[in-house]
mmCIF file with all atom_site columns, C-alpha atoms in Angstrom:
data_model
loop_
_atom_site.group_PDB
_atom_site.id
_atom_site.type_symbol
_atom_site.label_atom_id
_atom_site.label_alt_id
_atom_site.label_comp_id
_atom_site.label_asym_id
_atom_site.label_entity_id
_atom_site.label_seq_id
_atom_site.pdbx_PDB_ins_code
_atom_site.Cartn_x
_atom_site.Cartn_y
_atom_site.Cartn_z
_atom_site.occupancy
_atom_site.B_iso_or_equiv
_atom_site.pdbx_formal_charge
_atom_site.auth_seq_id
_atom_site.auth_comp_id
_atom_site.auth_asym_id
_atom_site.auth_atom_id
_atom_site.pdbx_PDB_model_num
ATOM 1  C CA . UNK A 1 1  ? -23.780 -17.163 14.895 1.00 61.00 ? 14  UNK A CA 1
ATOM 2  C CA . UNK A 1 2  ? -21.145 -14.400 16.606 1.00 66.00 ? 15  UNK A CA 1
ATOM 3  C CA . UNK A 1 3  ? -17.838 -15.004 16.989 1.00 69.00 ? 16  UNK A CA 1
ATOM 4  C CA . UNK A 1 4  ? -15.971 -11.827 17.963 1.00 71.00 ? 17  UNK A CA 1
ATOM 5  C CA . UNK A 1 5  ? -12.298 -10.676 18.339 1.00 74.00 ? 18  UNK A CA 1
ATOM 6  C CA . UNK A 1 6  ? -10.832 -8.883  20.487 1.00 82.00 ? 19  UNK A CA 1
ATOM 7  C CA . UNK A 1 7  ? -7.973  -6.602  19.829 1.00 83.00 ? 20  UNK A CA 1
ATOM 8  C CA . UNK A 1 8  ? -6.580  -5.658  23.376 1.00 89.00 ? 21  UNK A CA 1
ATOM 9  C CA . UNK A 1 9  ? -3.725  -3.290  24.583 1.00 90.00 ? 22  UNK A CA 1
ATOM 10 C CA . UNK A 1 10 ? -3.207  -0.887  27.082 1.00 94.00 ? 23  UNK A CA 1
ATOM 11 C CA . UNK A 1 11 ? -3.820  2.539   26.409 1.00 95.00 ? 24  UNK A CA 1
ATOM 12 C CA . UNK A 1 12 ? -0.303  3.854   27.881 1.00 96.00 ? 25  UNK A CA 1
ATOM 13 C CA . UNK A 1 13 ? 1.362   1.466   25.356 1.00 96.00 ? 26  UNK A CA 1
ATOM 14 C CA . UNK A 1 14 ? -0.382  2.466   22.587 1.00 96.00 ? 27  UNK A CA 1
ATOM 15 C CA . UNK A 1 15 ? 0.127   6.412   23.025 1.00 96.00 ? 28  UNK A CA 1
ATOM 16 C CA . UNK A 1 16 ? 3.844   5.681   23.070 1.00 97.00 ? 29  UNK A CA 1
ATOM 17 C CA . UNK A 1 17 ? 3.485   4.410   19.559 1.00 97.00 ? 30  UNK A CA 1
ATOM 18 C CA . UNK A 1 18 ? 4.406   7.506   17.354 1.00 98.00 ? 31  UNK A CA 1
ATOM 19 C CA . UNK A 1 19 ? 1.376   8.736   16.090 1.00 98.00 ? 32  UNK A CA 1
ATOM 20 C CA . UNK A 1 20 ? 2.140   7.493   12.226 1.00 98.00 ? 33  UNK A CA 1
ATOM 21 C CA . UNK A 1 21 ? 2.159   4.002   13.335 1.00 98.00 ? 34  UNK A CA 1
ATOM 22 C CA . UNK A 1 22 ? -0.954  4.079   15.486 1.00 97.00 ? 35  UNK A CA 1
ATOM 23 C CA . UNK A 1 23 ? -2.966  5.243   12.319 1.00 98.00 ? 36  UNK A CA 1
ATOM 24 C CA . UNK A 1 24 ? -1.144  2.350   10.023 1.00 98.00 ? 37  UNK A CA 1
ATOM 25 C CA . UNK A 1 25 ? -2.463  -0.374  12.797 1.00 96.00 ? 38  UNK A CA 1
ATOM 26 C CA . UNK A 1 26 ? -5.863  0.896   13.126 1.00 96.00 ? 39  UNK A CA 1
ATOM 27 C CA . UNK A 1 27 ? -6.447  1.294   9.806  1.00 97.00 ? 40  UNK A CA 1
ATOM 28 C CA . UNK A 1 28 ? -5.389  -2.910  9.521  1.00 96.00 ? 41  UNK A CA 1
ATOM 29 C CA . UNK A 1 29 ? -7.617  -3.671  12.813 1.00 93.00 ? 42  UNK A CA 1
ATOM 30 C CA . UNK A 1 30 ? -10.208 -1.938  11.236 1.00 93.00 ? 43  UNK A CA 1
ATOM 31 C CA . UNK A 1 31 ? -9.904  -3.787  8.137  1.00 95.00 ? 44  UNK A CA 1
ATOM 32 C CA . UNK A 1 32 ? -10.100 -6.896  10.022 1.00 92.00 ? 45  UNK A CA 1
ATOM 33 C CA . UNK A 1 33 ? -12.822 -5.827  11.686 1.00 89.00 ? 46  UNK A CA 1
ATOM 34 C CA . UNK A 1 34 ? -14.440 -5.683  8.741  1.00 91.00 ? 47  UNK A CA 1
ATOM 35 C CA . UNK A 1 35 ? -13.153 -8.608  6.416  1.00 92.00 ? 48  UNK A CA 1
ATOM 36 C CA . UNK A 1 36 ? -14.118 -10.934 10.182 1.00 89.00 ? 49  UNK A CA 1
ATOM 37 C CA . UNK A 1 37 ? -17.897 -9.159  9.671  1.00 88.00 ? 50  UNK A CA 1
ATOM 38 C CA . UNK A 1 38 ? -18.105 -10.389 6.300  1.00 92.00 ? 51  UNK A CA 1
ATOM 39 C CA . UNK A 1 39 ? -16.642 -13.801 6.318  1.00 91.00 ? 52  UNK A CA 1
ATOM 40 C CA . UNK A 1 40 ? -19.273 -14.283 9.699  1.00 89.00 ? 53  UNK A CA 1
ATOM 41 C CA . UNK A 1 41 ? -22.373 -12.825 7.146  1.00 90.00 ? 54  UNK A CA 1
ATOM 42 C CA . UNK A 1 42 ? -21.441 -15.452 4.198  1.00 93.00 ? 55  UNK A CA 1
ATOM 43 C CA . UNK A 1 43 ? -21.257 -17.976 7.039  1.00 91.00 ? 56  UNK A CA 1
ATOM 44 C CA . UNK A 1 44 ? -24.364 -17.460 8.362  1.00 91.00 ? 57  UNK A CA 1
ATOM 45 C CA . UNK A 1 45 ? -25.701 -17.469 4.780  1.00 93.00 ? 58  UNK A CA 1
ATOM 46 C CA . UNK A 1 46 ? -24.600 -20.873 3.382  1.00 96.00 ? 59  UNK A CA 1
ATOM 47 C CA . UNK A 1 47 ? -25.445 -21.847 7.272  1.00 94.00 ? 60  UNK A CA 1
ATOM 48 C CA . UNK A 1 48 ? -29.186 -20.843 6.875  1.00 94.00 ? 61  UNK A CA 1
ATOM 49 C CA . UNK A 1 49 ? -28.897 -22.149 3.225  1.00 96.00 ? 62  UNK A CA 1
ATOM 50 C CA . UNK A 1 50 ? -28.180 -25.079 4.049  1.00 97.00 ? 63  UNK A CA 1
ATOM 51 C CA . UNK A 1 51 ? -30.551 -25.529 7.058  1.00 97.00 ? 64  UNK A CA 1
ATOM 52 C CA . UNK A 1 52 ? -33.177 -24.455 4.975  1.00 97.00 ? 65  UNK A CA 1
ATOM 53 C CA . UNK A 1 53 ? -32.381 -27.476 2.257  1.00 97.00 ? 66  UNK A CA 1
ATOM 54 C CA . UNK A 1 54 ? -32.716 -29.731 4.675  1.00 98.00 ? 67  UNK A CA 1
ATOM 55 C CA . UNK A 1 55 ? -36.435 -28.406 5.674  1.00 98.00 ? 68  UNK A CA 1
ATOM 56 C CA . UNK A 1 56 ? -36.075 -25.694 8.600  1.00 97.00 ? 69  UNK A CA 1
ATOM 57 C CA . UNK A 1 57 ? -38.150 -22.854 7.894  1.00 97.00 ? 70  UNK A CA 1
ATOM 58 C CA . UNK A 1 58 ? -36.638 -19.468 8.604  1.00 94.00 ? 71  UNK A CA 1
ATOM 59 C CA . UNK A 1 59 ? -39.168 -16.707 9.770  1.00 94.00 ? 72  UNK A CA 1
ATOM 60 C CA . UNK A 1 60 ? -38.323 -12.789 8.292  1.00 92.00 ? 73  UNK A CA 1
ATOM 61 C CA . UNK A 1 61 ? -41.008 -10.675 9.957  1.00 95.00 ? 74  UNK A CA 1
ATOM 62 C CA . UNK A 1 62 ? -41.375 -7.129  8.403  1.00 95.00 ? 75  UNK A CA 1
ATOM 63 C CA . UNK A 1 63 ? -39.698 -5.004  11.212 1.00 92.00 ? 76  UNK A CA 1
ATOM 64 C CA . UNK A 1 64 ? -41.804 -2.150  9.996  1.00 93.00 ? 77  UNK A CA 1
ATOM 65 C CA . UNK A 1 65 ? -44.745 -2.593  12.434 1.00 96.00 ? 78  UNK A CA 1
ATOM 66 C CA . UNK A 1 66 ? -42.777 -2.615  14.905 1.00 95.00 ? 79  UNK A CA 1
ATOM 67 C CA . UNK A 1 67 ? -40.508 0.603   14.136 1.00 94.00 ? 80  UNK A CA 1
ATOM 68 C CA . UNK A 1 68 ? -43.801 2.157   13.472 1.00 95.00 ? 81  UNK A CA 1
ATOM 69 C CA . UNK A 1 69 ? -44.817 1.754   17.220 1.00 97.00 ? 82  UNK A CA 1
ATOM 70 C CA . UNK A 1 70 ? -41.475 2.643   18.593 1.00 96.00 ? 83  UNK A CA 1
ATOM 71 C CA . UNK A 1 71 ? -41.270 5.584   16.748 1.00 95.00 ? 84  UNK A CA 1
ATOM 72 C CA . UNK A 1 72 ? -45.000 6.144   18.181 1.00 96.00 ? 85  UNK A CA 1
ATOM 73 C CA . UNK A 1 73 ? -43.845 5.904   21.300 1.00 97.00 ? 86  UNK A CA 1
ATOM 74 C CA . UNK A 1 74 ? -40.792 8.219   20.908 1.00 96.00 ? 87  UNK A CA 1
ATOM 75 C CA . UNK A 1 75 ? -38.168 5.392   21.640 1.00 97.00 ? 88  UNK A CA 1
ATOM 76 C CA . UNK A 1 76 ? -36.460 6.549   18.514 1.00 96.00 ? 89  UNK A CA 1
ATOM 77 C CA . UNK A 1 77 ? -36.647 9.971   19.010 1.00 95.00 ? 90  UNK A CA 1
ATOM 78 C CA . UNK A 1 78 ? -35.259 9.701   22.986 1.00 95.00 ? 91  UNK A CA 1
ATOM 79 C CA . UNK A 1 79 ? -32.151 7.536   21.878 1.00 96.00 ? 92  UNK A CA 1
ATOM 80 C CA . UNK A 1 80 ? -31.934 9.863   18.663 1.00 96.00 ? 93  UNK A CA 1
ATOM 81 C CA . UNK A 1 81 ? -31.124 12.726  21.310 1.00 96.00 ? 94  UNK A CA 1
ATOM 82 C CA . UNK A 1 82 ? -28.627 10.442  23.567 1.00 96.00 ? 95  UNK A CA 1
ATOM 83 C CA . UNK A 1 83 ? -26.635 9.217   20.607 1.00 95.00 ? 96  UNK A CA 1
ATOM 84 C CA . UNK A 1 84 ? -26.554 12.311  18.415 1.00 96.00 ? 97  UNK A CA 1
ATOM 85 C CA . UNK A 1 85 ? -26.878 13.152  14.981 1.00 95.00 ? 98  UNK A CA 1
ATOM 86 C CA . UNK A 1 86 ? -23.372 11.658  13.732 1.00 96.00 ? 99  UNK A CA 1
ATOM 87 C CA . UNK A 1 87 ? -24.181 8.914   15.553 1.00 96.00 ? 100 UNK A CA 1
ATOM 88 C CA . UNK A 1 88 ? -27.504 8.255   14.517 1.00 96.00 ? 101 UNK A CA 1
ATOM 89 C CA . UNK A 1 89 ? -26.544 9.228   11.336 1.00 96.00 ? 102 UNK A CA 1
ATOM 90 C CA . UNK A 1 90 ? -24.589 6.088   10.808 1.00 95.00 ? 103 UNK A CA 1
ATOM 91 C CA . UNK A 1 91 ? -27.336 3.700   12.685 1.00 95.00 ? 104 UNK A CA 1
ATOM 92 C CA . UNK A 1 92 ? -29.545 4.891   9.872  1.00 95.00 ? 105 UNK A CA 1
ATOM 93 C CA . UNK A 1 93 ? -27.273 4.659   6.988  1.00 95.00 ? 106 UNK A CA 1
ATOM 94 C CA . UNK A 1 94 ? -27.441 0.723   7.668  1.00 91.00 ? 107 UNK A CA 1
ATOM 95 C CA . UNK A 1 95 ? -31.087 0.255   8.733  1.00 92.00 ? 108 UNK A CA 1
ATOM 96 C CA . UNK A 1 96 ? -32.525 2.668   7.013  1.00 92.00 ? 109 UNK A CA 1
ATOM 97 C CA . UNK A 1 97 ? -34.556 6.061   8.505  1.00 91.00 ? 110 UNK A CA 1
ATOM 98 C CA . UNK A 1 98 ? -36.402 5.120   12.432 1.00 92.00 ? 111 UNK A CA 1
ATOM 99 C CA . UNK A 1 99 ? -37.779 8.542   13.376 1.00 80.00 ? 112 UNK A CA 1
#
């Protein structure tokens, strides 16, 4: 389950903001962000949890076959090169190496 936020303003507004108060708000939307990712990961958890107690069986496939034949087929390697290496960098920080 997703339920996003959306922190909206317009850019104009926001550049009038001296520069010392833009970085205090985005460090707290940020924050947010991520506190809102976390609550939505232990939610899914008990969620799944509890689904599971009451008999539904939850597949987890190993994704490695299927990296394995993306990487084959230089998927990874072509979006390595659009994203970049900061970029990609951080993808694989949180899933782990793809090419």
């Amino acid at each position: 389950m997703w339920d996003g936020f959306w922190f909206l303003g317009t850019r104009r507004a926001w550049e009038k903001l001296p520069a010392d108060i833009r970085e205090v708000v985005a460090k707290h939307i940020n924050a947010a962000g991520m506190g809102e990712r976390a609550d939505v990961l232990a939610l899914n958890n008990q969620l799944q949890n509890k689904l599971a107690e009451q008999g539904l069986a939850f597949n987890t496939p190993d994704p490695e076959p299927i990296r394995a034949a993306l990487r084959k087929a230089g998927f990874y390697s072509g979006w390595k090169e659009k994203y970049g290496e900061r970029a990609w960098g951080l993808l694989e920080q949180s899933v782990g190496s793809l090419s």
